């Protein structure tokens, strides 16, 4: 499992993404809505590592001074080749890229190895996950879901540390 640091959306954007999750499920595409954990919510992952040492939450608190800020959930995208991951791009703004670089900088002393390469500054693609392990034959049904391609104005209002090893979320406040 992994640890991650994530940005959270305002209630309206959260609800808009959840409607897309539900729309995907309605056409037979297993979306993130299938995860019934109370901690499952739309988010944007800033950094990921195999483990993060105690103290990282306190170290992340100064990043709260950068919140909230406006964003735009934009185009649908795909990651992967055979087992596709359907996501929506969070359009990168200068502030969003700054927040991600700061999260990476703050977390590095708390990570024994290195963050996952795809979350390194300059390699990171800001996105919101809609569905994992999407079979290619379901792609056309997924793309036809109402709202999937409509821009969503959002505010990034929260920050959390997700401990996937223990299934625990730590809101940074």
CSV table of C-alpha atoms in Angstrom, one decimal, residues 52-168:
chain,number,residue,atom,x,y,z
A,52,UNK,CA,5.6,8.6,5.3
A,53,UNK,CA,7.1,9.0,8.8
A,54,UNK,CA,5.3,10.5,11.8
A,55,UNK,CA,5.4,14.3,11.8
A,56,UNK,CA,4.5,14.7,8.2
A,57,UNK,CA,1.0,16.0,9.1
A,58,UNK,CA,2.4,18.8,11.3
A,59,UNK,CA,5.0,19.7,8.6
A,60,UNK,CA,2.2,20.0,6.0
A,61,UNK,CA,0.1,22.5,8.0
A,62,UNK,CA,1.8,25.6,6.6
A,63,UNK,CA,0.5,24.6,3.1
A,64,UNK,CA,-3.0,25.4,4.5
A,65,UNK,CA,-2.0,29.1,4.0
A,66,UNK,CA,-2.2,28.5,0.3
A,67,UNK,CA,-5.8,27.3,0.5
A,68,UNK,CA,-8.5,27.7,-0.7
A,69,UNK,CA,-7.9,28.5,-4.3
A,70,UNK,CA,-9.9,28.1,-7.5
A,71,UNK,CA,-9.5,25.4,-10.0
A,72,UNK,CA,-11.0,23.9,-13.1
A,73,UNK,CA,-11.7,20.2,-13.6
A,74,UNK,CA,-11.3,19.9,-17.4
A,75,UNK,CA,-10.9,17.2,-20.1
A,76,UNK,CA,-11.3,13.5,-19.6
A,77,UNK,CA,-8.1,11.5,-20.0
A,78,UNK,CA,-6.9,8.0,-19.9
A,79,UNK,CA,-3.9,6.5,-18.1
A,80,UNK,CA,-2.7,2.9,-18.9
A,81,UNK,CA,-2.8,0.6,-21.8
A,82,UNK,CA,-4.8,-2.5,-21.1
A,83,UNK,CA,-6.3,-1.7,-17.7
A,84,UNK,CA,-7.3,1.9,-18.3
A,85,UNK,CA,-7.8,4.5,-15.6
A,86,UNK,CA,-10.4,7.1,-16.6
A,87,UNK,CA,-9.6,10.5,-15.0
A,88,UNK,CA,-10.4,14.2,-15.4
A,89,UNK,CA,-7.6,16.7,-15.7
A,90,UNK,CA,-7.3,19.3,-13.0
A,91,UNK,CA,-6.1,22.2,-15.2
A,92,UNK,CA,-2.6,23.1,-13.9
A,93,UNK,CA,-2.4,26.7,-12.7
A,94,UNK,CA,0.7,28.3,-11.4
A,95,UNK,CA,-0.7,28.1,-7.9
A,96,UNK,CA,-1.6,24.4,-8.2
A,97,UNK,CA,1.9,23.6,-9.5
A,98,UNK,CA,3.4,25.6,-6.6
A,99,UNK,CA,1.3,23.7,-4.0
A,100,UNK,CA,2.3,20.4,-5.5
A,101,UNK,CA,6.0,21.4,-5.5
A,102,UNK,CA,5.7,22.5,-1.8
A,103,UNK,CA,3.9,19.2,-0.8
A,104,UNK,CA,6.8,17.3,-2.5
A,105,UNK,CA,9.4,19.4,-0.7
A,106,UNK,CA,7.8,19.2,2.7
A,107,UNK,CA,7.2,15.4,2.5
A,108,UNK,CA,10.6,14.3,1.2
A,109,UNK,CA,12.3,14.3,4.7
A,110,UNK,CA,9.5,12.0,5.9
A,111,UNK,CA,9.9,9.5,3.1
A,112,UNK,CA,12.6,6.8,3.5
A,113,UNK,CA,12.9,6.0,-0.2
A,114,UNK,CA,11.6,8.4,-2.9
A,115,UNK,CA,8.1,9.5,-3.9
A,116,UNK,CA,6.6,7.6,-6.8
A,117,UNK,CA,8.2,9.0,-9.9
A,118,UNK,CA,4.9,10.1,-11.5
A,119,UNK,CA,4.3,12.5,-8.6
A,120,UNK,CA,7.6,14.3,-8.8
A,121,UNK,CA,7.4,18.0,-9.8
A,122,UNK,CA,7.6,18.2,-13.5
A,123,UNK,CA,6.3,14.6,-13.9
A,124,UNK,CA,3.0,15.0,-12.1
A,125,UNK,CA,-0.4,15.2,-14.0
A,126,UNK,CA,-3.1,16.7,-11.7
A,127,UNK,CA,-6.2,14.7,-12.0
A,128,UNK,CA,-9.4,13.3,-10.4
A,129,UNK,CA,-9.9,9.6,-10.8
A,130,UNK,CA,-13.3,8.4,-12.1
A,131,UNK,CA,-12.8,4.7,-12.8
A,132,UNK,CA,-9.9,2.2,-12.5
A,133,UNK,CA,-9.4,-1.0,-14.5
A,134,UNK,CA,-11.8,0.3,-17.2
A,135,UNK,CA,-12.0,-2.4,-20.0
A,136,UNK,CA,-11.4,-0.7,-23.4
A,137,UNK,CA,-14.7,-2.0,-24.7
A,138,UNK,CA,-16.5,0.1,-22.1
A,139,UNK,CA,-14.8,3.3,-23.1
A,140,UNK,CA,-17.5,4.5,-25.5
A,141,UNK,CA,-20.2,4.0,-22.8
A,142,UNK,CA,-18.1,5.8,-20.2
A,143,UNK,CA,-17.5,8.8,-22.6
A,144,UNK,CA,-21.2,9.2,-23.2
A,145,UNK,CA,-22.0,9.7,-19.5
A,146,UNK,CA,-23.7,13.1,-19.0
A,147,UNK,CA,-21.3,15.7,-17.6
A,148,UNK,CA,-18.2,13.6,-18.3
A,149,UNK,CA,-16.8,16.2,-20.7
A,150,UNK,CA,-18.2,19.4,-19.1
A,151,UNK,CA,-15.8,21.7,-17.3
A,152,UNK,CA,-16.3,21.9,-13.5
A,153,UNK,CA,-15.3,25.0,-11.7
A,154,UNK,CA,-14.0,24.1,-8.3
A,155,UNK,CA,-12.3,25.3,-5.2
A,156,UNK,CA,-9.5,23.3,-3.5
A,157,UNK,CA,-10.4,23.7,0.1
A,158,UNK,CA,-8.7,20.9,2.1
A,159,UNK,CA,-5.6,18.8,2.5
A,160,UNK,CA,-5.3,15.3,3.9
A,161,UNK,CA,-2.7,12.6,4.4
A,162,UNK,CA,-4.0,9.2,3.4
A,163,UNK,CA,-2.3,6.2,5.1
A,164,UNK,CA,-3.2,3.4,2.7
A,165,UNK,CA,-1.2,0.9,4.8
A,166,UNK,CA,-3.7,1.3,7.7
A,167,UNK,CA,-6.7,2.7,5.9
A,168,UNK,CA,-6.6,5.9,7.9
